[in-house]
PDB file of C-alpha atoms in Angstrom:
ATOM      1  CA  MET A  28      55.221  77.423 124.993  1.00 38.00           C
ATOM      2  CA  LYS A  29      58.372  77.734 127.015  1.00 35.00           C
ATOM      3  CA  ALA A  30      61.157  79.812 125.256  1.00 39.00           C
ATOM      4  CA  LEU A  31      64.009  77.691 123.884  1.00 37.00           C
ATOM      5  CA  PHE A  32      66.536  80.192 125.334  1.00 34.00           C
ATOM      6  CA  PRO A  33      66.101  82.370 128.394  1.00 39.00           C
ATOM      7  CA  ALA A  34      66.063  86.094 127.759  1.00 37.00           C
ATOM      8  CA  ARG A  35      69.414  86.565 129.486  1.00 35.00           C
ATOM      9  CA  HIS A  36      71.026  84.165 127.107  1.00 39.00           C
ATOM     10  CA  ILE A  37      69.612  85.983 124.099  1.00 37.00           C
ATOM     11  CA  VAL A  38      71.058  89.287 125.458  1.00 37.00           C
ATOM     12  CA  SER A  39      74.350  87.570 126.120  1.00 39.00           C
ATOM     13  CA  CYS A  40      74.514  86.289 122.570  1.00 41.00           C
ATOM     14  CA  ILE A  41      73.670  89.755 121.234  1.00 37.00           C
ATOM     15  CA  ILE A  42      76.411  91.343 123.351  1.00 37.00           C
ATOM     16  CA  GLY A  43      78.833  88.597 122.286  1.00 42.00           C
ATOM     17  CA  LEU A  44      78.030  89.255 118.648  1.00 40.00           C
ATOM     18  CA  GLY A  45      78.584  92.936 119.082  1.00 41.00           C
ATOM     19  CA  LEU A  46      81.888  92.420 120.660  1.00 38.00           C
ATOM     20  CA  THR A  47      82.986  89.977 118.027  1.00 40.00           C
ATOM     21  CA  SER A  48      81.927  92.522 115.385  1.00 38.00           C
ATOM     22  CA  HIS A  49      83.842  95.269 117.138  1.00 39.00           C
ATOM     23  CA  VAL A  50      87.006  93.206 117.454  1.00 41.00           C
ATOM     24  CA  ALA A  51      86.895  92.331 113.835  1.00 47.00           C
ATOM     25  CA  ALA A  52      86.424  95.957 112.813  1.00 49.00           C
ATOM     26  CA  ALA A  53      89.557  96.918 114.855  1.00 55.00           C
ATOM     27  CA  GLU A  54      91.661  93.860 114.313  1.00 92.00           C
ATOM     28  CA  ILE A  55      94.539  95.878 112.976  1.00 97.00           C
ATOM     29  CA  GLU A  56      95.001  99.551 113.766  1.00 97.00           C
ATOM     30  CA  LEU A  57      97.624 101.530 111.830  1.00 98.00           C
ATOM     31  CA  ARG A  58      98.643 105.022 112.962  1.00 98.00           C
ATOM     32  CA  ALA A  59      99.256 107.488 110.090  1.00 98.00           C
ATOM     33  CA  ALA A  60     100.596 111.000 110.527  1.00 98.00           C
ATOM     34  CA  THR A  61     100.974 114.057 108.324  1.00 97.00           C
ATOM     35  CA  ILE A  62     102.023 117.668 108.893  1.00 91.00           C
ATOM     36  CA  GLY A  63      99.277 118.736 106.469  1.00 89.00           C
ATOM     37  CA  SER A  64      96.047 120.230 107.632  1.00 87.00           C
ATOM     38  CA  GLN A  65      92.651 118.506 107.716  1.00 90.00           C
ATOM     39  CA  GLN A  66      91.735 119.970 104.467  1.00 87.00           C
ATOM     40  CA  GLY A  67      95.130 119.534 102.832  1.00 88.00           C
ATOM     41  CA  ILE A  68      96.447 117.429 100.060  1.00 93.00           C
ATOM     42  CA  GLN A  69      98.201 115.042 102.281  1.00 95.00           C
ATOM     43  CA  MET A  70      95.090 114.233 104.177  1.00 96.00           C
ATOM     44  CA  ALA A  71      93.239 113.728 100.900  1.00 96.00           C
ATOM     45  CA  GLY A  72      95.845 111.092 100.131  1.00 98.00           C
ATOM     46  CA  LEU A  73      95.657 109.463 103.573  1.00 98.00           C
ATOM     47  CA  ASN A  74      91.851 109.414 103.416  1.00 98.00           C
ATOM     48  CA  ALA A  75      91.861 107.672 100.042  1.00 98.00           C
ATOM     49  CA  LEU A  76      94.384 105.092 101.450  1.00 98.00           C
ATOM     50  CA  ALA A  77      92.340 104.493 104.627  1.00 98.00           C
ATOM     51  CA  ASP A  78      89.005 104.171 102.745  1.00 98.00           C
ATOM     52  CA  TYR A  79      90.449 101.723 100.197  1.00 98.00           C
ATOM     53  CA  VAL A  80      92.234  99.625 102.837  1.00 98.00           C
ATOM     54  CA  SER A  81      89.200  99.378 105.051  1.00 98.00           C
ATOM     55  CA  GLU A  82      86.962  98.279 102.176  1.00 97.00           C
ATOM     56  CA  ALA A  83      89.594  95.839 100.715  1.00 98.00           C
ATOM     57  CA  THR A  84      89.997  94.197 104.065  1.00 97.00           C
ATOM     58  CA  ASN A  85      86.340  94.081 105.024  1.00 96.00           C
ATOM     59  CA  ASN A  86      86.860  96.679 107.786  1.00 96.00           C
ATOM     60  CA  ASN A  87      89.611  94.588 109.480  1.00 97.00           C
ATOM     61  CA  VAL A  88      92.226  97.348 109.101  1.00 98.00           C
ATOM     62  CA  ASP A  89      91.595 100.790 110.524  1.00 98.00           C
ATOM     63  CA  ILE A  90      94.065 103.565 109.611  1.00 98.00           C
ATOM     64  CA  LYS A  91      93.932 106.256 112.371  1.00 98.00           C
ATOM     65  CA  ARG A  92      94.910 109.605 110.901  1.00 98.00           C
ATOM     66  CA  PHE A  93      96.741 112.468 112.683  1.00 98.00           C
ATOM     67  CA  ASP A  94      96.949 115.732 110.840  1.00 95.00           C
ATOM     68  CA  SER A  95      98.514 119.182 111.355  1.00 91.00           C
ATOM     69  CA  GLY A  96     101.791 117.957 112.828  1.00 92.00           C
ATOM     70  CA  SER A  97     100.046 116.736 115.826  1.00 95.00           C
ATOM     71  CA  LEU A  98     102.555 113.892 116.051  1.00 96.00           C
ATOM     72  CA  GLY A  99     105.530 116.029 115.218  1.00 93.00           C
ATOM     73  CA  ASP A 100     107.293 117.225 112.028  1.00 91.00           C
ATOM     74  CA  GLN A 101     108.387 114.976 109.203  1.00 94.00           C
ATOM     75  CA  VAL A 102     111.875 114.345 110.580  1.00 93.00           C
ATOM     76  CA  SER A 103     110.357 113.182 113.930  1.00 96.00           C
ATOM     77  CA  ASN A 104     107.751 111.143 112.022  1.00 97.00           C
ATOM     78  CA  ILE A 105     110.585 109.199 110.350  1.00 98.00           C
ATOM     79  CA  GLU A 106     112.129 108.641 113.679  1.00 98.00           C
ATOM     80  CA  ALA A 107     108.855 107.376 114.979  1.00 98.00           C
ATOM     81  CA  ILE A 108     108.642 104.945 111.989  1.00 98.00           C
ATOM     82  CA  ASP A 109     112.074 103.717 112.837  1.00 98.00           C
ATOM     83  CA  THR A 110     110.977 102.811 116.338  1.00 97.00           C
ATOM     84  CA  ARG A 111     107.627 101.627 115.181  1.00 97.00           C
ATOM     85  CA  LEU A 112     105.713 104.081 117.251  1.00 97.00           C
ATOM     86  CA  LEU A 113     104.208 105.309 114.034  1.00 98.00           C
ATOM     87  CA  ASP A 114     103.095 103.009 111.132  1.00 98.00           C
ATOM     88  CA  ILE A 115     102.605 105.484 108.269  1.00 98.00           C
ATOM     89  CA  ALA A 116     103.833 108.949 107.556  1.00 98.00           C
ATOM     90  CA  THR A 117     103.589 111.474 104.645  1.00 98.00           C
ATOM     91  CA  ILE A 118     107.202 112.474 103.923  1.00 97.00           C
ATOM     92  CA  GLU A 119     108.358 114.969 101.353  1.00 93.00           C
ATOM     93  CA  THR A 120     111.628 116.993 101.322  1.00 88.00           C
ATOM     94  CA  PRO A 121     113.020 115.263 104.551  1.00 90.00           C
ATOM     95  CA  ILE A 122     113.196 112.000 102.595  1.00 95.00           C
ATOM     96  CA  THR A 123     116.831 113.151 102.018  1.00 91.00           C
ATOM     97  CA  THR A 124     117.564 112.359 105.700  1.00 93.00           C
ATOM     98  CA  ILE A 125     117.193 108.689 104.774  1.00 96.00           C
ATOM     99  CA  ASP A 126     118.933 108.859 101.368  1.00 94.00           C
ATOM    100  CA  GLU A 127     120.570 112.073 100.146  1.00 91.00           C
ATOM    101  CA  ASP A 128     120.335 110.886  96.528  1.00 93.00           C
ATOM    102  CA  MET A 129     116.545 111.428  96.812  1.00 94.00           C
ATOM    103  CA  GLY A 130     117.346 115.119  96.758  1.00 90.00           C
ATOM    104  CA  ILE A 131     117.511 114.988  92.981  1.00 94.00           C
ATOM    105  CA  LEU A 132     113.672 114.884  92.962  1.00 95.00           C
ATOM    106  CA  SER A 133     113.702 118.425  94.183  1.00 93.00           C
ATOM    107  CA  LEU A 134     115.918 119.949  91.511  1.00 96.00           C
ATOM    108  CA  PRO A 135     114.337 123.153  90.217  1.00 97.00           C
ATOM    109  CA  TYR A 136     112.273 122.604  87.042  1.00 97.00           C
ATOM    110  CA  LEU A 137     113.075 118.914  86.884  1.00 97.00           C
ATOM    111  CA  PHE A 138     109.418 117.971  86.327  1.00 97.00           C
ATOM    112  CA  ARG A 139     107.567 119.692  83.488  1.00 94.00           C
ATOM    113  CA  ASP A 140     103.995 118.741  84.194  1.00 95.00           C
ATOM    114  CA  ARG A 141     101.933 116.086  85.792  1.00 96.00           C
ATOM    115  CA  GLU A 142     102.051 113.811  82.800  1.00 97.00           C
ATOM    116  CA  HIS A 143     105.839 113.806  83.178  1.00 97.00           C
ATOM    117  CA  VAL A 144     105.499 113.076  86.890  1.00 97.00           C
ATOM    118  CA  ARG A 145     103.212 110.107  86.135  1.00 97.00           C
ATOM    119  CA  ASN A 146     105.645 108.745  83.650  1.00 97.00           C
ATOM    120  CA  VAL A 147     108.453 108.943  86.148  1.00 98.00           C
ATOM    121  CA  LEU A 148     106.853 107.584  89.276  1.00 98.00           C
ATOM    122  CA  GLY A 149     104.589 105.083  87.553  1.00 96.00           C
ATOM    123  CA  GLY A 150     107.388 103.406  85.596  1.00 96.00           C
ATOM    124  CA  GLU A 151     110.787 101.885  85.996  1.00 97.00           C
ATOM    125  CA  ILE A 152     112.264 104.923  87.881  1.00 98.00           C
ATOM    126  CA  GLY A 153     109.480 104.771  90.434  1.00 98.00           C
ATOM    127  CA  GLU A 154     110.280 101.029  91.079  1.00 97.00           C
ATOM    128  CA  GLU A 155     113.877 101.858  91.503  1.00 97.00           C
ATOM    129  CA  LEU A 156     113.086 104.509  94.045  1.00 98.00           C
ATOM    130  CA  ARG A 157     110.951 101.971  95.952  1.00 98.00           C
ATOM    131  CA  ASP A 158     113.832  99.406  95.802  1.00 98.00           C
ATOM    132  CA  THR A 159     116.314 102.002  97.067  1.00 97.00           C
ATOM    133  CA  LEU A 160     114.461 102.751 100.208  1.00 98.00           C
ATOM    134  CA  GLN A 161     113.418  99.134 100.855  1.00 98.00           C
ATOM    135  CA  LYS A 162     117.079  98.221 101.032  1.00 97.00           C
ATOM    136  CA  GLN A 163     117.400 100.838 103.796  1.00 97.00           C
ATOM    137  CA  GLY A 164     114.486  99.541 105.785  1.00 98.00           C
ATOM    138  CA  TYR A 165     111.597 101.514 104.525  1.00 98.00           C
ATOM    139  CA  ARG A 166     108.543 100.608 102.279  1.00 98.00           C
ATOM    140  CA  ILE A 167     107.149 103.062  99.991  1.00 98.00           C
ATOM    141  CA  ILE A 168     103.437 102.030  99.903  1.00 98.00           C
ATOM    142  CA  GLY A 169     102.650 104.838  97.467  1.00 98.00           C
ATOM    143  CA  PHE A 170     103.641 108.148  96.098  1.00 98.00           C
ATOM    144  CA  TYR A 171     101.479 111.262  96.385  1.00 98.00           C
ATOM    145  CA  GLU A 172     101.479 114.759  94.902  1.00 97.00           C
ATOM    146  CA  GLY A 173     102.844 117.357  97.069  1.00 93.00           C
ATOM    147  CA  GLY A 174     102.403 119.744  94.214  1.00 93.00           C
ATOM    148  CA  PHE A 175     104.202 122.433  92.121  1.00 96.00           C
ATOM    149  CA  ARG A 176     105.533 124.990  94.415  1.00 96.00           C
ATOM    150  CA  HIS A 177     104.969 128.715  94.049  1.00 98.00           C
ATOM    151  CA  ILE A 178     106.118 131.873  95.875  1.00 98.00           C
ATOM    152  CA  THR A 179     104.060 134.176  98.093  1.00 98.00           C
ATOM    153  CA  ASN A 180     105.406 137.320  99.828  1.00 98.00           C
ATOM    154  CA  ASN A 181     104.333 140.603 101.414  1.00 97.00           C
ATOM    155  CA  ARG A 182     106.690 142.971  99.491  1.00 97.00           C
ATOM    156  CA  HIS A 183     106.020 142.880  95.746  1.00 98.00           C
ATOM    157  CA  ALA A 184     105.283 140.681  92.826  1.00 98.00           C
ATOM    158  CA  ILE A 185     108.121 138.225  91.827  1.00 98.00           C
ATOM    159  CA  GLU A 186     108.641 138.108  88.029  1.00 98.00           C
ATOM    160  CA  LYS A 187     112.352 137.343  87.822  1.00 98.00           C
ATOM    161  CA  PRO A 188     114.795 135.828  90.281  1.00 98.00           C
ATOM    162  CA  GLU A 189     116.321 139.222  91.007  1.00 97.00           C
ATOM    163  CA  ASP A 190     112.896 140.247  92.381  1.00 98.00           C
ATOM    164  CA  LEU A 191     113.776 137.937  95.415  1.00 98.00           C
ATOM    165  CA  ASN A 192     116.812 140.003  96.335  1.00 98.00           C
ATOM    166  CA  GLY A 193     116.879 140.532 100.055  1.00 96.00           C
ATOM    167  CA  LEU A 194     113.549 138.880 100.783  1.00 98.00           C
ATOM    168  CA  ARG A 195     113.371 136.734 103.884  1.00 98.00           C
ATOM    169  CA  ILE A 196     111.978 133.489 102.476  1.00 98.00           C
ATOM    170  CA  ARG A 197     111.039 130.455 104.572  1.00 98.00           C
ATOM    171  CA  THR A 198     111.932 127.046 103.059  1.00 95.00           C
ATOM    172  CA  PRO A 199     111.568 123.494 104.256  1.00 88.00           C
ATOM    173  CA  GLY A 200     114.525 121.962 106.149  1.00 82.00           C
ATOM    174  CA  SER A 201     116.454 121.256 102.975  1.00 84.00           C
ATOM    175  CA  ARG A 202     120.001 122.438 102.197  1.00 86.00           C
ATOM    176  CA  GLN A 203     119.159 122.409  98.474  1.00 88.00           C
ATOM    177  CA  ARG A 204     116.074 124.618  98.857  1.00 92.00           C
ATOM    178  CA  VAL A 205     117.916 127.114 101.006  1.00 94.00           C
ATOM    179  CA  GLU A 206     120.634 127.356  98.542  1.00 94.00           C
ATOM    180  CA  MET A 207     118.302 127.570  95.631  1.00 96.00           C
ATOM    181  CA  PHE A 208     116.632 130.653  96.931  1.00 97.00           C
ATOM    182  CA  ASN A 209     119.821 132.227  98.108  1.00 97.00           C
ATOM    183  CA  ALA A 210     121.094 131.757  94.608  1.00 96.00           C
ATOM    184  CA  TYR A 211     118.125 133.621  93.327  1.00 97.00           C
ATOM    185  CA  GLY A 212     119.038 136.504  95.651  1.00 97.00           C
ATOM    186  CA  ALA A 213     116.736 135.759  98.742  1.00 98.00           C
ATOM    187  CA  ASN A 214     117.687 135.509 102.304  1.00 98.00           C
ATOM    188  CA  ALA A 215     116.337 131.943 102.883  1.00 98.00           C
ATOM    189  CA  SER A 216     116.250 129.858 105.974  1.00 97.00           C
ATOM    190  CA  PRO A 217     114.184 126.803 107.040  1.00 94.00           C
ATOM    191  CA  LEU A 218     111.366 126.750 109.591  1.00 93.00           C
ATOM    192  CA  PRO A 219     109.066 123.863 110.722  1.00 88.00           C
ATOM    193  CA  TYR A 220     105.865 124.076 108.769  1.00 86.00           C
ATOM    194  CA  PRO A 221     103.449 124.231 111.801  1.00 85.00           C
ATOM    195  CA  GLU A 222     105.193 127.509 112.833  1.00 93.00           C
ATOM    196  CA  LEU A 223     105.022 129.121 109.292  1.00 96.00           C
ATOM    197  CA  TYR A 224     101.653 131.013 109.487  1.00 96.00           C
ATOM    198  CA  SER A 225     102.651 132.707 112.643  1.00 98.00           C
ATOM    199  CA  ALA A 226     106.116 133.625 111.284  1.00 98.00           C
ATOM    200  CA  LEU A 227     104.479 135.159 108.204  1.00 98.00           C
ATOM    201  CA  GLN A 228     101.868 136.973 110.345  1.00 98.00           C
ATOM    202  CA  THR A 229     104.459 138.524 112.586  1.00 98.00           C
ATOM    203  CA  GLY A 230     106.905 139.439 109.837  1.00 97.00           C
ATOM    204  CA  VAL A 231     109.666 137.078 110.786  1.00 98.00           C
ATOM    205  CA  PHE A 232     109.608 136.069 107.155  1.00 98.00           C
ATOM    206  CA  ASP A 233     108.520 138.085 104.092  1.00 98.00           C
ATOM    207  CA  GLY A 234     107.431 135.125 102.181  1.00 98.00           C
ATOM    208  CA  GLN A 235     107.465 131.372 101.513  1.00 98.00           C
ATOM    209  CA  GLU A 236     107.149 128.763  98.842  1.00 97.00           C
ATOM    210  CA  ASN A 237     104.594 126.009  98.827  1.00 94.00           C
ATOM    211  CA  PRO A 238     102.042 124.327  96.503  1.00 93.00           C
ATOM    212  CA  LEU A 239      98.751 126.097  95.948  1.00 94.00           C
ATOM    213  CA  VAL A 240      96.927 123.462  98.002  1.00 89.00           C
ATOM    214  CA  GLU A 241      98.964 124.660 101.004  1.00 89.00           C
ATOM    215  CA  VAL A 242      98.313 128.261 100.388  1.00 94.00           C
ATOM    216  CA  GLU A 243      94.643 127.449 100.800  1.00 92.00           C
ATOM    217  CA  ALA A 244      94.715 124.816 103.475  1.00 86.00           C
ATOM    218  CA  SER A 245      97.011 126.828 105.805  1.00 90.00           C
ATOM    219  CA  ARG A 246      95.317 130.213 104.915  1.00 94.00           C
ATOM    220  CA  PHE A 247      98.498 131.909 103.918  1.00 97.00           C
ATOM    221  CA  TYR A 248      96.332 134.255 101.732  1.00 97.00           C
ATOM    222  CA  GLU A 249      95.379 135.879 105.123  1.00 97.00           C
ATOM    223  CA  VAL A 250      98.914 136.941 105.803  1.00 98.00           C
ATOM    224  CA  GLN A 251     100.489 137.359 102.278  1.00 98.00           C
ATOM    225  CA  ASP A 252      99.832 139.915  99.595  1.00 98.00           C
ATOM    226  CA  TYR A 253     101.346 138.412  96.439  1.00 98.00           C
ATOM    227  CA  LEU A 254     101.311 135.073  94.787  1.00 98.00           C
ATOM    228  CA  SER A 255     103.745 134.421  91.902  1.00 98.00           C
ATOM    229  CA  LEU A 256     103.180 131.239  89.935  1.00 98.00           C
ATOM    230  CA  SER A 257     106.771 130.021  89.599  1.00 98.00           C
ATOM    231  CA  GLY A 258     106.258 126.222  89.727  1.00 97.00           C
ATOM    232  CA  HIS A 259     109.976 125.961  90.521  1.00 97.00           C
ATOM    233  CA  VAL A 260     109.863 122.518  92.187  1.00 97.00           C
ATOM    234  CA  TYR A 261     107.390 119.676  92.175  1.00 97.00           C
ATOM    235  CA  THR A 262     107.234 117.995  95.501  1.00 94.00           C
ATOM    236  CA  VAL A 263     107.124 114.200  95.328  1.00 97.00           C
ATOM    237  CA  GLY A 264     105.422 112.829  98.413  1.00 97.00           C
ATOM    238  CA  PHE A 265     106.089 109.385  99.949  1.00 98.00           C
ATOM    239  CA  LEU A 266     103.662 107.298 101.903  1.00 98.00           C
ATOM    240  CA  LEU A 267     106.260 105.662 104.026  1.00 98.00           C
ATOM    241  CA  MET A 268     106.277 102.598 106.338  1.00 98.00           C
ATOM    242  CA  ASN A 269     108.941 100.676 108.349  1.00 98.00           C
ATOM    243  CA  GLU A 270     109.763  97.680 106.096  1.00 98.00           C
ATOM    244  CA  SER A 271     109.751  95.277 109.009  1.00 98.00           C
ATOM    245  CA  ARG A 272     106.355  96.555 110.113  1.00 98.00           C
ATOM    246  CA  PHE A 273     105.084  96.082 106.634  1.00 98.00           C
ATOM    247  CA  GLN A 274     106.409  92.517 106.491  1.00 98.00           C
ATOM    248  CA  ASP A 275     104.570  91.719 109.813  1.00 97.00           C
ATOM    249  CA  LEU A 276     101.235  92.230 108.110  1.00 98.00           C
ATOM    250  CA  ASP A 277      99.406  89.520 106.266  1.00 97.00           C
ATOM    251  CA  ALA A 278      99.844  89.404 102.433  1.00 98.00           C
ATOM    252  CA  ASN A 279      96.323  90.576 101.841  1.00 97.00           C
ATOM    253  CA  VAL A 280      96.887  93.625 104.022  1.00 98.00           C
ATOM    254  CA  GLN A 281     100.157  94.330 102.338  1.00 98.00           C
ATOM    255  CA  GLN A 282      98.373  94.181  98.915  1.00 98.00           C
ATOM    256  CA  ALA A 283      95.585  96.423 100.144  1.00 98.00           C
ATOM    257  CA  LEU A 284      98.107  99.014 101.385  1.00 98.00           C
ATOM    258  CA  LEU A 285      99.904  99.035  98.066  1.00 98.00           C
ATOM    259  CA  GLU A 286      96.721  99.371  96.029  1.00 98.00           C
ATOM    260  CA  GLY A 287      95.586 101.933  98.455  1.00 98.00           C
ATOM    261  CA  GLY A 288      98.787 103.822  97.734  1.00 98.00           C
ATOM    262  CA  GLU A 289      97.848 103.960  94.148  1.00 98.00           C
ATOM    263  CA  GLN A 290      94.464 105.429  95.147  1.00 98.00           C
ATOM    264  CA  ALA A 291      96.206 108.053  97.219  1.00 98.00           C
ATOM    265  CA  PHE A 292      98.324 109.184  94.207  1.00 98.00           C
ATOM    266  CA  GLU A 293      95.281 109.537  92.066  1.00 97.00           C
ATOM    267  CA  ALA A 294      93.330 111.393  94.826  1.00 98.00           C
ATOM    268  CA  THR A 295      96.152 113.845  95.482  1.00 97.00           C
ATOM    269  CA  THR A 296      96.804 114.434  91.744  1.00 97.00           C
ATOM    270  CA  ASN A 297      93.129 115.261  91.217  1.00 96.00           C
ATOM    271  CA  PHE A 298      93.220 117.493  94.251  1.00 94.00           C
ATOM    272  CA  GLY A 299      96.272 119.369  92.978  1.00 94.00           C
ATOM    273  CA  GLU A 300      94.707 119.761  89.457  1.00 94.00           C
ATOM    274  CA  GLN A 301      91.492 121.229  90.861  1.00 92.00           C
ATOM    275  CA  ALA A 302      93.455 123.554  93.207  1.00 90.00           C
ATOM    276  CA  ASP A 303      95.404 125.031  90.281  1.00 88.00           C
ATOM    277  CA  GLN A 304      92.131 126.787  89.300  1.00 88.00           C
ATOM    278  CA  SER A 305      90.169 127.150  92.507  1.00 95.00           C
ATOM    279  CA  VAL A 306      93.050 128.455  94.731  1.00 95.00           C
ATOM    280  CA  VAL A 307      93.923 131.135  92.323  1.00 96.00           C
ATOM    281  CA  GLU A 308      90.344 132.275  92.266  1.00 96.00           C
ATOM    282  CA  LEU A 309      90.165 132.112  96.063  1.00 97.00           C
ATOM    283  CA  VAL A 310      93.269 134.132  96.811  1.00 97.00           C
ATOM    284  CA  LYS A 311      92.328 136.804  94.253  1.00 97.00           C
ATOM    285  CA  GLY A 312      88.914 137.089  95.957  1.00 97.00           C
ATOM    286  CA  SER A 313      90.848 137.539  99.293  1.00 96.00           C
ATOM    287  CA  GLY A 314      92.767 140.466  97.926  1.00 97.00           C
ATOM    288  CA  MET A 315      96.055 138.821  96.819  1.00 98.00           C
ATOM    289  CA  GLU A 316      97.759 139.931  93.601  1.00 98.00           C
ATOM    290  CA  VAL A 317      98.571 136.902  91.373  1.00 98.00           C
ATOM    291  CA  ASN A 318     101.150 136.960  88.538  1.00 98.00           C
ATOM    292  CA  SER A 319     103.077 134.582  86.289  1.00 97.00           C
ATOM    293  CA  VAL A 320     106.912 134.664  86.368  1.00 98.00           C
ATOM    294  CA  ASP A 321     109.463 134.716  83.633  1.00 98.00           C
ATOM    295  CA  THR A 322     109.968 130.923  83.647  1.00 97.00           C
ATOM    296  CA  ASP A 323     112.896 130.981  81.218  1.00 97.00           C
ATOM    297  CA  ALA A 324     114.684 133.483  83.550  1.00 98.00           C
ATOM    298  CA  PHE A 325     114.185 131.172  86.531  1.00 97.00           C
ATOM    299  CA  ILE A 326     115.200 128.036  84.500  1.00 96.00           C
ATOM    300  CA  THR A 327     118.397 129.798  83.380  1.00 96.00           C
ATOM    301  CA  ALA A 328     119.213 130.832  86.971  1.00 96.00           C
ATOM    302  CA  SER A 329     118.560 127.300  88.056  1.00 96.00           C
ATOM    303  CA  GLN A 330     120.860 125.514  85.635  1.00 92.00           C
ATOM    304  CA  PRO A 331     124.117 125.889  87.659  1.00 93.00           C
ATOM    305  CA  LEU A 332     122.251 124.472  90.702  1.00 94.00           C
ATOM    306  CA  TRP A 333     121.786 121.205  88.951  1.00 92.00           C
ATOM    307  CA  ASP A 334     125.504 120.656  88.927  1.00 89.00           C
ATOM    308  CA  SER A 335     126.158 121.919  92.447  1.00 91.00           C
ATOM    309  CA  PHE A 336     123.330 119.860  93.980  1.00 92.00           C
ATOM    310  CA  THR A 337     124.418 116.656  92.316  1.00 91.00           C
ATOM    311  CA  ASP A 338     128.261 116.922  92.638  1.00 89.00           C
ATOM    312  CA  ASP A 339     128.290 115.160  95.991  1.00 85.00           C
ATOM    313  CA  LEU A 340     125.721 112.519  95.045  1.00 87.00           C
ATOM    314  CA  SER A 341     126.389 109.043  93.599  1.00 89.00           C
ATOM    315  CA  GLN A 342     126.961 108.518  89.895  1.00 92.00           C
ATOM    316  CA  GLU A 343     123.774 106.591  89.745  1.00 92.00           C
ATOM    317  CA  ALA A 344     121.888 109.564  91.133  1.00 92.00           C
ATOM    318  CA  GLN A 345     123.481 111.927  88.595  1.00 92.00           C
ATOM    319  CA  ASP A 346     122.521 109.496  85.755  1.00 94.00           C
ATOM    320  CA  LEU A 347     118.997 109.379  87.063  1.00 96.00           C
ATOM    321  CA  VAL A 348     118.547 113.124  86.718  1.00 96.00           C
ATOM    322  CA  GLN A 349     119.269 112.828  82.964  1.00 94.00           C
ATOM    323  CA  ARG A 350     116.890 109.818  82.736  1.00 97.00           C
ATOM    324  CA  ILE A 351     114.080 111.750  84.365  1.00 97.00           C
ATOM    325  CA  ALA A 352     114.724 114.702  82.128  1.00 95.00           C
ATOM    326  CA  ASP A 353     114.703 112.519  79.031  1.00 95.00           C
ATOM    327  CA  LEU A 354     111.293 110.941  79.730  1.00 96.00           C
ATOM    328  CA  PRO A 355     108.285 112.439  77.933  1.00 94.00           C
TER     329      PRO A 355
END
């Protein structure tokens, strides 16, 4: 019997189907950048976001992820979002370059624990933060945990603020963070995160402050001798997009991104909780000395900073500090 279709037509159909499938899988490509390492908490959030969005859109949206600052630091990532060269970025302290009032989230000892964080970001205040940035052209598709920050150094254990006297401490590019550590007695200055390991290794800085997940992911335990569990700041992370870029997407893709943002928050919170135990064990095994700090002494030293950091902010921001502190 003669074949209904010549073999070459069958091959053409198969190739055509393959191309159609390929196009559907890559119908929308979004570029997402983080300064975090491949194994870090930011990537855990981006991976959760990308996996959820891919599944929710039947593989029609592919989020390409770029880690370890390969597309620049967070300030340049914000600029790339502005020009739509980048679709999504993980932004933490530099969120203040968009809105200075966001600096209240970095007040020392503002957040007590993760339950407090959930109550703040998952409720009315979280919605207000979203609205504030949306009015300025940015869409928060989700929050993520940067983590509670702790101090590492090469000189000695830090138990009280005065133990920081004279230590050269690296901070993020935040006026508040520099002033905070200088108020504790340190000699603090900012440095881009991708340059930090080398600066610690060569002795340019004596120490730094970061969440435990970064102590592991960036292997600071290789070039630092002491870890002091201060928990002085909780870093709120923002999964940020250009609002006009977000509005260009179909409603179903927008919904998938917002739901994926919730998944990113859960993934990073779980990541941070697990790191609280595993990283301490890891660094101890690597020879670091780990100690708790006199939290009351640090809180006392931090109280004057609340006023100085909020004096130049709007009354709304100052009121928000108290609202956050009052939440359970």
